[in-house]
Amino acid sequence: MNASQSAKLKEYGKSGELTLAMVRLILAEEKPKERKVTIKGDKINRYFPEDYSNDDIEGIIIQLLEEWQSKQ
C-alpha cells in the first residue's frame, strides 16, 4: 500500500463511506513504479576523496545531473 492509498482509506473511513468494495477498489489501484538506482562504491570511489560522506557524493552527483540536463 502506498501513501496515496492510505490517505484515501483514512479519508473514506472518517467520512463513514468506507465499504469493503471501496477498500478493494483503492487497494487494486496501480501503484506508481519507484525508480531506484544503486551504484557500487568500487565504481565511484575513484572520483571522490575518502572523507566525502554519502550525502556529499549524492549532492555532487545531483548537481552534475542538473548541469547535464540543462545542456540537453
PDB file of N, CA, C and O in Angstrom:
ATOM      1  N   MET A   1       0.853  -1.172   0.000  1.00  0.00           N
ATOM      2  CA  MET A   1       0.000   0.000   0.000  1.00  0.00           C
ATOM      3  C   MET A   1       0.899   1.235   0.000  1.00  0.00           C
ATOM      4  O   MET A   1       1.878   1.306   0.718  1.00  0.00           O
ATOM      5  N   ASN A   2       0.542   2.200  -0.820  1.00  0.00           N
ATOM      6  CA  ASN A   2       1.326   3.431  -0.854  1.00  0.00           C
ATOM      7  C   ASN A   2       0.624   4.528  -0.045  1.00  0.00           C
ATOM      8  O   ASN A   2      -0.482   4.344   0.458  1.00  0.00           O
ATOM      9  N   ALA A   3       1.279   5.671   0.063  1.00  0.00           N
ATOM     10  CA  ALA A   3       0.759   6.772   0.884  1.00  0.00           C
ATOM     11  C   ALA A   3      -0.576   7.284   0.356  1.00  0.00           C
ATOM     12  O   ALA A   3      -1.464   7.643   1.131  1.00  0.00           O
ATOM     13  N   SER A   4      -0.736   7.310  -0.957  1.00  0.00           N
ATOM     14  CA  SER A   4      -1.978   7.783  -1.561  1.00  0.00           C
ATOM     15  C   SER A   4      -3.139   6.860  -1.192  1.00  0.00           C
ATOM     16  O   SER A   4      -4.226   7.327  -0.824  1.00  0.00           O
ATOM     17  N   GLN A   5      -2.897   5.565  -1.279  1.00  0.00           N
ATOM     18  CA  GLN A   5      -3.941   4.605  -0.921  1.00  0.00           C
ATOM     19  C   GLN A   5      -4.292   4.729   0.556  1.00  0.00           C
ATOM     20  O   GLN A   5      -5.471   4.706   0.921  1.00  0.00           O
ATOM     21  N   SER A   6      -3.279   4.865   1.393  1.00  0.00           N
ATOM     22  CA  SER A   6      -3.503   5.000   2.822  1.00  0.00           C
ATOM     23  C   SER A   6      -4.344   6.243   3.133  1.00  0.00           C
ATOM     24  O   SER A   6      -5.272   6.195   3.944  1.00  0.00           O
ATOM     25  N   ALA A   7      -4.028   7.344   2.466  1.00  0.00           N
ATOM     26  CA  ALA A   7      -4.769   8.589   2.683  1.00  0.00           C
ATOM     27  C   ALA A   7      -6.229   8.438   2.262  1.00  0.00           C
ATOM     28  O   ALA A   7      -7.137   8.930   2.945  1.00  0.00           O
ATOM     29  N   LYS A   8      -6.455   7.762   1.147  1.00  0.00           N
ATOM     30  CA  LYS A   8      -7.835   7.556   0.673  1.00  0.00           C
ATOM     31  C   LYS A   8      -8.621   6.705   1.662  1.00  0.00           C
ATOM     32  O   LYS A   8      -9.785   7.007   1.964  1.00  0.00           O
ATOM     33  N   LEU A   9      -7.999   5.624   2.146  1.00  0.00           N
ATOM     34  CA  LEU A   9      -8.685   4.767   3.114  1.00  0.00           C
ATOM     35  C   LEU A   9      -9.048   5.556   4.374  1.00  0.00           C
ATOM     36  O   LEU A   9     -10.163   5.437   4.897  1.00  0.00           O
ATOM     37  N   LYS A  10      -8.122   6.378   4.830  1.00  0.00           N
ATOM     38  CA  LYS A  10      -8.360   7.191   6.033  1.00  0.00           C
ATOM     39  C   LYS A  10      -9.484   8.190   5.783  1.00  0.00           C
ATOM     40  O   LYS A  10     -10.381   8.363   6.614  1.00  0.00           O
ATOM     41  N   GLU A  11      -9.443   8.855   4.626  1.00  0.00           N
ATOM     42  CA  GLU A  11     -10.460   9.866   4.298  1.00  0.00           C
ATOM     43  C   GLU A  11     -11.849   9.244   4.227  1.00  0.00           C
ATOM     44  O   GLU A  11     -12.805   9.760   4.813  1.00  0.00           O
ATOM     45  N   TYR A  12     -11.971   8.127   3.506  1.00  0.00           N
ATOM     46  CA  TYR A  12     -13.277   7.468   3.393  1.00  0.00           C
ATOM     47  C   TYR A  12     -13.729   6.896   4.740  1.00  0.00           C
ATOM     48  O   TYR A  12     -14.918   6.879   5.040  1.00  0.00           O
ATOM     49  N   GLY A  13     -12.762   6.437   5.548  1.00  0.00           N
ATOM     50  CA  GLY A  13     -13.104   5.923   6.865  1.00  0.00           C
ATOM     51  C   GLY A  13     -13.666   6.997   7.776  1.00  0.00           C
ATOM     52  O   GLY A  13     -14.649   6.777   8.483  1.00  0.00           O
ATOM     53  N   LYS A  14     -13.061   8.178   7.739  1.00  0.00           N
ATOM     54  CA  LYS A  14     -13.534   9.290   8.568  1.00  0.00           C
ATOM     55  C   LYS A  14     -14.925   9.754   8.152  1.00  0.00           C
ATOM     56  O   LYS A  14     -15.730  10.159   8.986  1.00  0.00           O
ATOM     57  N   SER A  15     -15.196   9.715   6.848  1.00  0.00           N
ATOM     58  CA  SER A  15     -16.492  10.199   6.364  1.00  0.00           C
ATOM     59  C   SER A  15     -17.578   9.132   6.472  1.00  0.00           C
ATOM     60  O   SER A  15     -18.739   9.400   6.177  1.00  0.00           O
ATOM     61  N   GLY A  16     -17.190   7.922   6.875  1.00  0.00           N
ATOM     62  CA  GLY A  16     -18.168   6.845   7.009  1.00  0.00           C
ATOM     63  C   GLY A  16     -18.544   6.206   5.691  1.00  0.00           C
ATOM     64  O   GLY A  16     -19.501   5.442   5.621  1.00  0.00           O
ATOM     65  N   GLU A  17     -17.815   6.515   4.637  1.00  0.00           N
ATOM     66  CA  GLU A  17     -18.135   5.987   3.305  1.00  0.00           C
ATOM     67  C   GLU A  17     -17.292   4.770   2.930  1.00  0.00           C
ATOM     68  O   GLU A  17     -17.372   4.288   1.808  1.00  0.00           O
ATOM     69  N   LEU A  18     -16.497   4.270   3.859  1.00  0.00           N
ATOM     70  CA  LEU A  18     -15.596   3.168   3.545  1.00  0.00           C
ATOM     71  C   LEU A  18     -16.341   1.843   3.607  1.00  0.00           C
ATOM     72  O   LEU A  18     -16.833   1.436   4.646  1.00  0.00           O
ATOM     73  N   THR A  19     -16.443   1.204   2.473  1.00  0.00           N
ATOM     74  CA  THR A  19     -17.075  -0.109   2.381  1.00  0.00           C
ATOM     75  C   THR A  19     -16.025  -1.121   1.933  1.00  0.00           C
ATOM     76  O   THR A  19     -14.946  -0.745   1.469  1.00  0.00           O
ATOM     77  N   LEU A  20     -16.351  -2.380   2.025  1.00  0.00           N
ATOM     78  CA  LEU A  20     -15.433  -3.425   1.583  1.00  0.00           C
ATOM     79  C   LEU A  20     -15.122  -3.254   0.094  1.00  0.00           C
ATOM     80  O   LEU A  20     -13.972  -3.381  -0.327  1.00  0.00           O
ATOM     81  N   ALA A  21     -16.134  -2.911  -0.689  1.00  0.00           N
ATOM     82  CA  ALA A  21     -15.924  -2.698  -2.123  1.00  0.00           C
ATOM     83  C   ALA A  21     -14.976  -1.525  -2.370  1.00  0.00           C
ATOM     84  O   ALA A  21     -14.119  -1.591  -3.256  1.00  0.00           O
ATOM     85  N   MET A  22     -15.122  -0.471  -1.581  1.00  0.00           N
ATOM     86  CA  MET A  22     -14.255   0.702  -1.718  1.00  0.00           C
ATOM     87  C   MET A  22     -12.818   0.344  -1.344  1.00  0.00           C
ATOM     88  O   MET A  22     -11.880   0.761  -2.024  1.00  0.00           O
ATOM     89  N   VAL A  23     -12.642  -0.445  -0.284  1.00  0.00           N
ATOM     90  CA  VAL A  23     -11.303  -0.877   0.131  1.00  0.00           C
ATOM     91  C   VAL A  23     -10.646  -1.665  -0.991  1.00  0.00           C
ATOM     92  O   VAL A  23      -9.496  -1.426  -1.358  1.00  0.00           O
ATOM     93  N   ARG A  24     -11.391  -2.600  -1.568  1.00  0.00           N
ATOM     94  CA  ARG A  24     -10.853  -3.409  -2.672  1.00  0.00           C
ATOM     95  C   ARG A  24     -10.475  -2.539  -3.863  1.00  0.00           C
ATOM     96  O   ARG A  24      -9.439  -2.738  -4.490  1.00  0.00           O
ATOM     97  N   LEU A  25     -11.306  -1.583  -4.179  1.00  0.00           N
ATOM     98  CA  LEU A  25     -11.048  -0.691  -5.311  1.00  0.00           C
ATOM     99  C   LEU A  25      -9.782   0.130  -5.068  1.00  0.00           C
ATOM    100  O   LEU A  25      -8.933   0.248  -5.954  1.00  0.00           O
ATOM    101  N   ILE A  26      -9.650   0.686  -3.884  1.00  0.00           N
ATOM    102  CA  ILE A  26      -8.473   1.502  -3.551  1.00  0.00           C
ATOM    103  C   ILE A  26      -7.204   0.649  -3.576  1.00  0.00           C
ATOM    104  O   ILE A  26      -6.187   1.048  -4.136  1.00  0.00           O
ATOM    105  N   LEU A  27      -7.267  -0.540  -2.992  1.00  0.00           N
ATOM    106  CA  LEU A  27      -6.088  -1.399  -2.943  1.00  0.00           C
ATOM    107  C   LEU A  27      -5.723  -1.967  -4.314  1.00  0.00           C
ATOM    108  O   LEU A  27      -4.577  -2.349  -4.543  1.00  0.00           O
ATOM    109  N   ALA A  28      -6.668  -1.997  -5.225  1.00  0.00           N
ATOM    110  CA  ALA A  28      -6.406  -2.511  -6.573  1.00  0.00           C
ATOM    111  C   ALA A  28      -5.780  -1.458  -7.480  1.00  0.00           C
ATOM    112  O   ALA A  28      -5.313  -1.792  -8.574  1.00  0.00           O
ATOM    113  N   GLU A  29      -5.787  -0.204  -7.036  1.00  0.00           N
ATOM    114  CA  GLU A  29      -5.197   0.864  -7.855  1.00  0.00           C
ATOM    115  C   GLU A  29      -3.744   0.543  -8.138  1.00  0.00           C
ATOM    116  O   GLU A  29      -3.021   0.046  -7.280  1.00  0.00           O
ATOM    117  N   GLU A  30      -3.331   0.820  -9.350  1.00  0.00           N
ATOM    118  CA  GLU A  30      -1.948   0.554  -9.724  1.00  0.00           C
ATOM    119  C   GLU A  30      -1.024   1.510  -8.985  1.00  0.00           C
ATOM    120  O   GLU A  30      -1.218   2.719  -8.979  1.00  0.00           O
ATOM    121  N   LYS A  31      -0.003   0.951  -8.408  1.00  0.00           N
ATOM    122  CA  LYS A  31       0.971   1.743  -7.671  1.00  0.00           C
ATOM    123  C   LYS A  31       2.000   2.284  -8.654  1.00  0.00           C
ATOM    124  O   LYS A  31       2.434   1.575  -9.564  1.00  0.00           O
ATOM    125  N   PRO A  32       2.402   3.557  -8.483  1.00  0.00           N
ATOM    126  CA  PRO A  32       3.436   4.091  -9.373  1.00  0.00           C
ATOM    127  C   PRO A  32       4.751   3.344  -9.152  1.00  0.00           C
ATOM    128  O   PRO A  32       5.083   2.989  -8.032  1.00  0.00           O
ATOM    129  N   LYS A  33       5.446   3.094 -10.240  1.00  0.00           N
ATOM    130  CA  LYS A  33       6.725   2.391 -10.134  1.00  0.00           C
ATOM    131  C   LYS A  33       7.765   3.323  -9.538  1.00  0.00           C
ATOM    132  O   LYS A  33       7.892   4.468  -9.939  1.00  0.00           O
ATOM    133  N   GLU A  34       8.496   2.782  -8.574  1.00  0.00           N
ATOM    134  CA  GLU A  34       9.554   3.557  -7.935  1.00  0.00           C
ATOM    135  C   GLU A  34      10.851   3.305  -8.685  1.00  0.00           C
ATOM    136  O   GLU A  34      11.206   2.172  -8.971  1.00  0.00           O
ATOM    137  N   ARG A  35      11.529   4.365  -9.022  1.00  0.00           N
ATOM    138  CA  ARG A  35      12.815   4.249  -9.710  1.00  0.00           C
ATOM    139  C   ARG A  35      13.914   4.349  -8.668  1.00  0.00           C
ATOM    140  O   ARG A  35      13.985   5.310  -7.924  1.00  0.00           O
ATOM    141  N   LYS A  36      14.735   3.322  -8.638  1.00  0.00           N
ATOM    142  CA  LYS A  36      15.823   3.301  -7.672  1.00  0.00           C
ATOM    143  C   LYS A  36      17.071   2.827  -8.398  1.00  0.00           C
ATOM    144  O   LYS A  36      17.060   1.803  -9.063  1.00  0.00           O
ATOM    145  N   VAL A  37      18.144   3.595  -8.242  1.00  0.00           N
ATOM    146  CA  VAL A  37      19.409   3.260  -8.875  1.00  0.00           C
ATOM    147  C   VAL A  37      20.469   3.160  -7.786  1.00  0.00           C
ATOM    148  O   VAL A  37      20.570   4.025  -6.936  1.00  0.00           O
ATOM    149  N   THR A  38      21.240   2.097  -7.837  1.00  0.00           N
ATOM    150  CA  THR A  38      22.327   1.900  -6.885  1.00  0.00           C
ATOM    151  C   THR A  38      23.627   1.788  -7.665  1.00  0.00           C
ATOM    152  O   THR A  38      23.704   1.053  -8.646  1.00  0.00           O
ATOM    153  N   ILE A  39      24.614   2.532  -7.228  1.00  0.00           N
ATOM    154  CA  ILE A  39      25.932   2.473  -7.851  1.00  0.00           C
ATOM    155  C   ILE A  39      26.893   1.923  -6.812  1.00  0.00           C
ATOM    156  O   ILE A  39      27.009   2.464  -5.714  1.00  0.00           O
ATOM    157  N   LYS A  40      27.573   0.854  -7.161  1.00  0.00           N
ATOM    158  CA  LYS A  40      28.509   0.238  -6.225  1.00  0.00           C
ATOM    159  C   LYS A  40      29.673   1.187  -5.954  1.00  0.00           C
ATOM    160  O   LYS A  40      30.142   1.892  -6.844  1.00  0.00           O
ATOM    161  N   GLY A  41      30.111   1.189  -4.699  1.00  0.00           N
ATOM    162  CA  GLY A  41      31.188   2.065  -4.273  1.00  0.00           C
ATOM    163  C   GLY A  41      32.448   1.918  -5.099  1.00  0.00           C
ATOM    164  O   GLY A  41      33.113   2.911  -5.414  1.00  0.00           O
ATOM    165  N   ASP A  42      32.783   0.686  -5.493  1.00  0.00           N
ATOM    166  CA  ASP A  42      34.022   0.490  -6.250  1.00  0.00           C
ATOM    167  C   ASP A  42      33.975   1.138  -7.627  1.00  0.00           C
ATOM    168  O   ASP A  42      35.011   1.393  -8.234  1.00  0.00           O
ATOM    169  N   LYS A  43      32.769   1.447  -8.101  1.00  0.00           N
ATOM    170  CA  LYS A  43      32.649   2.123  -9.400  1.00  0.00           C
ATOM    171  C   LYS A  43      32.815   3.636  -9.292  1.00  0.00           C
ATOM    172  O   LYS A  43      33.151   4.295 -10.270  1.00  0.00           O
ATOM    173  N   ILE A  44      32.550   4.199  -8.116  1.00  0.00           N
ATOM    174  CA  ILE A  44      32.620   5.658  -7.993  1.00  0.00           C
ATOM    175  C   ILE A  44      33.682   6.159  -7.014  1.00  0.00           C
ATOM    176  O   ILE A  44      33.961   7.357  -6.975  1.00  0.00           O
ATOM    177  N   ASN A  45      34.266   5.275  -6.237  1.00  0.00           N
ATOM    178  CA  ASN A  45      35.250   5.701  -5.228  1.00  0.00           C
ATOM    179  C   ASN A  45      36.410   6.482  -5.828  1.00  0.00           C
ATOM    180  O   ASN A  45      36.930   7.401  -5.196  1.00  0.00           O
ATOM    181  N   ARG A  46      36.814   6.148  -7.033  1.00  0.00           N
ATOM    182  CA  ARG A  46      37.973   6.841  -7.622  1.00  0.00           C
ATOM    183  C   ARG A  46      37.680   8.302  -7.952  1.00  0.00           C
ATOM    184  O   ARG A  46      38.574   9.087  -8.170  1.00  0.00           O
ATOM    185  N   TYR A  47      36.407   8.675  -7.948  1.00  0.00           N
ATOM    186  CA  TYR A  47      36.021  10.040  -8.291  1.00  0.00           C
ATOM    187  C   TYR A  47      35.900  10.961  -7.079  1.00  0.00           C
ATOM    188  O   TYR A  47      35.769  12.169  -7.236  1.00  0.00           O
ATOM    189  N   PHE A  48      35.887  10.385  -5.869  1.00  0.00           N
ATOM    190  CA  PHE A  48      35.643  11.181  -4.667  1.00  0.00           C
ATOM    191  C   PHE A  48      36.699  10.905  -3.601  1.00  0.00           C
ATOM    192  O   PHE A  48      37.109   9.771  -3.410  1.00  0.00           O
ATOM    193  N   PRO A  49      37.107  11.957  -2.881  1.00  0.00           N
ATOM    194  CA  PRO A  49      38.043  11.762  -1.757  1.00  0.00           C
ATOM    195  C   PRO A  49      37.413  10.845  -0.695  1.00  0.00           C
ATOM    196  O   PRO A  49      36.189  10.794  -0.556  1.00  0.00           O
ATOM    197  N   GLU A  50      38.237  10.152   0.049  1.00  0.00           N
ATOM    198  CA  GLU A  50      37.759   9.206   1.063  1.00  0.00           C
ATOM    199  C   GLU A  50      36.926   9.865   2.159  1.00  0.00           C
ATOM    200  O   GLU A  50      36.060   9.230   2.749  1.00  0.00           O
ATOM    201  N   ASP A  51      37.194  11.141   2.434  1.00  0.00           N
ATOM    202  CA  ASP A  51      36.477  11.799   3.532  1.00  0.00           C
ATOM    203  C   ASP A  51      35.102  12.333   3.130  1.00  0.00           C
ATOM    204  O   ASP A  51      34.405  12.906   3.960  1.00  0.00           O
ATOM    205  N   TYR A  52      34.683  12.142   1.872  1.00  0.00           N
ATOM    206  CA  TYR A  52      33.351  12.586   1.451  1.00  0.00           C
ATOM    207  C   TYR A  52      32.306  11.613   2.000  1.00  0.00           C
ATOM    208  O   TYR A  52      32.449  10.401   1.882  1.00  0.00           O
ATOM    209  N   SER A  53      31.240  12.156   2.556  1.00  0.00           N
ATOM    210  CA  SER A  53      30.156  11.312   3.063  1.00  0.00           C
ATOM    211  C   SER A  53      29.258  10.891   1.895  1.00  0.00           C
ATOM    212  O   SER A  53      29.357  11.441   0.784  1.00  0.00           O
ATOM    213  N   ASN A  54      28.381   9.947   2.145  1.00  0.00           N
ATOM    214  CA  ASN A  54      27.420   9.530   1.114  1.00  0.00           C
ATOM    215  C   ASN A  54      26.559  10.710   0.676  1.00  0.00           C
ATOM    216  O   ASN A  54      26.230  10.850  -0.509  1.00  0.00           O
ATOM    217  N   ASP A  55      26.187  11.570   1.629  1.00  0.00           N
ATOM    218  CA  ASP A  55      25.389  12.754   1.289  1.00  0.00           C
ATOM    219  C   ASP A  55      26.172  13.718   0.404  1.00  0.00           C
ATOM    220  O   ASP A  55      25.616  14.313  -0.525  1.00  0.00           O
ATOM    221  N   ASP A  56      27.470  13.872   0.687  1.00  0.00           N
ATOM    222  CA  ASP A  56      28.318  14.727  -0.153  1.00  0.00           C
ATOM    223  C   ASP A  56      28.352  14.193  -1.584  1.00  0.00           C
ATOM    224  O   ASP A  56      28.191  14.943  -2.548  1.00  0.00           O
ATOM    225  N   ILE A  57      28.560  12.896  -1.702  1.00  0.00           N
ATOM    226  CA  ILE A  57      28.651  12.268  -3.025  1.00  0.00           C
ATOM    227  C   ILE A  57      27.331  12.394  -3.765  1.00  0.00           C
ATOM    228  O   ILE A  57      27.288  12.772  -4.939  1.00  0.00           O
ATOM    229  N   GLU A  58      26.235  12.126  -3.078  1.00  0.00           N
ATOM    230  CA  GLU A  58      24.921  12.245  -3.706  1.00  0.00           C
ATOM    231  C   GLU A  58      24.677  13.675  -4.168  1.00  0.00           C
ATOM    232  O   GLU A  58      24.169  13.907  -5.272  1.00  0.00           O
ATOM    233  N   GLY A  59      25.034  14.641  -3.348  1.00  0.00           N
ATOM    234  CA  GLY A  59      24.848  16.046  -3.716  1.00  0.00           C
ATOM    235  C   GLY A  59      25.608  16.416  -4.972  1.00  0.00           C
ATOM    236  O   GLY A  59      25.085  17.117  -5.850  1.00  0.00           O
ATOM    237  N   ILE A  60      26.833  15.943  -5.077  1.00  0.00           N
ATOM    238  CA  ILE A  60      27.639  16.242  -6.263  1.00  0.00           C
ATOM    239  C   ILE A  60      27.043  15.576  -7.496  1.00  0.00           C
ATOM    240  O   ILE A  60      26.954  16.184  -8.571  1.00  0.00           O
ATOM    241  N   ILE A  61      26.614  14.326  -7.353  1.00  0.00           N
ATOM    242  CA  ILE A  61      26.010  13.626  -8.488  1.00  0.00           C
ATOM    243  C   ILE A  61      24.755  14.349  -8.957  1.00  0.00           C
ATOM    244  O   ILE A  61      24.555  14.549 -10.157  1.00  0.00           O
ATOM    245  N   ILE A  62      23.910  14.770  -8.033  1.00  0.00           N
ATOM    246  CA  ILE A  62      22.685  15.504  -8.396  1.00  0.00           C
ATOM    247  C   ILE A  62      23.040  16.811  -9.090  1.00  0.00           C
ATOM    248  O   ILE A  62      22.442  17.168 -10.112  1.00  0.00           O
ATOM    249  N   GLN A  63      24.018  17.525  -8.559  1.00  0.00           N
ATOM    250  CA  GLN A  63      24.442  18.788  -9.169  1.00  0.00           C
ATOM    251  C   GLN A  63      24.930  18.548 -10.599  1.00  0.00           C
ATOM    252  O   GLN A  63      24.572  19.290 -11.518  1.00  0.00           O
ATOM    253  N   LEU A  64      25.738  17.525 -10.802  1.00  0.00           N
ATOM    254  CA  LEU A  64      26.244  17.210 -12.136  1.00  0.00           C
ATOM    255  C   LEU A  64      25.118  16.806 -13.086  1.00  0.00           C
ATOM    256  O   LEU A  64      25.119  17.198 -14.258  1.00  0.00           O
ATOM    257  N   LEU A  65      24.139  16.062 -12.584  1.00  0.00           N
ATOM    258  CA  LEU A  65      23.000  15.683 -13.421  1.00  0.00           C
ATOM    259  C   LEU A  65      22.171  16.904 -13.811  1.00  0.00           C
ATOM    260  O   LEU A  65      21.687  17.000 -14.949  1.00  0.00           O
ATOM    261  N   GLU A  66      21.991  17.832 -12.883  1.00  0.00           N
ATOM    262  CA  GLU A  66      21.248  19.056 -13.189  1.00  0.00           C
ATOM    263  C   GLU A  66      21.965  19.877 -14.256  1.00  0.00           C
ATOM    264  O   GLU A  66      21.346  20.412 -15.173  1.00  0.00           O
ATOM    265  N   GLU A  67      23.300  19.967 -14.149  1.00  0.00           N
ATOM    266  CA  GLU A  67      24.083  20.680 -15.157  1.00  0.00           C
ATOM    267  C   GLU A  67      23.971  19.982 -16.507  1.00  0.00           C
ATOM    268  O   GLU A  67      23.796  20.624 -17.540  1.00  0.00           O
ATOM    269  N   TRP A  68      24.047  18.664 -16.494  1.00  0.00           N
ATOM    270  CA  TRP A  68      23.946  17.878 -17.719  1.00  0.00           C
ATOM    271  C   TRP A  68      22.568  18.071 -18.359  1.00  0.00           C
ATOM    272  O   TRP A  68      22.451  18.276 -19.568  1.00  0.00           O
ATOM    273  N   GLN A  69      21.504  18.027 -17.536  1.00  0.00           N
ATOM    274  CA  GLN A  69      20.150  18.189 -18.041  1.00  0.00           C
ATOM    275  C   GLN A  69      19.946  19.556 -18.672  1.00  0.00           C
ATOM    276  O   GLN A  69      19.287  19.684 -19.705  1.00  0.00           O
ATOM    277  N   SER A  70      20.518  20.576 -18.086  1.00  0.00           N
ATOM    278  CA  SER A  70      20.332  21.940 -18.612  1.00  0.00           C
ATOM    279  C   SER A  70      21.018  22.108 -19.976  1.00  0.00           C
ATOM    280  O   SER A  70      20.658  23.003 -20.746  1.00  0.00           O
ATOM    281  N   LYS A  71      21.978  21.254 -20.291  1.00  0.00           N
ATOM    282  CA  LYS A  71      22.671  21.320 -21.563  1.00  0.00           C
ATOM    283  C   LYS A  71      22.008  20.486 -22.660  1.00  0.00           C
ATOM    284  O   LYS A  71      22.419  20.544 -23.804  1.00  0.00           O
ATOM    285  N   GLN A  72      21.011  19.724 -22.276  1.00  0.00           N
ATOM    286  CA  GLN A  72      20.327  18.843 -23.252  1.00  0.00           C
ATOM    287  C   GLN A  72      19.374  19.620 -24.128  1.00  0.00           C
ATOM    288  O   GLN A  72      18.762  20.518 -23.833  1.00  0.00           O
TER     289      GLN A  72
END
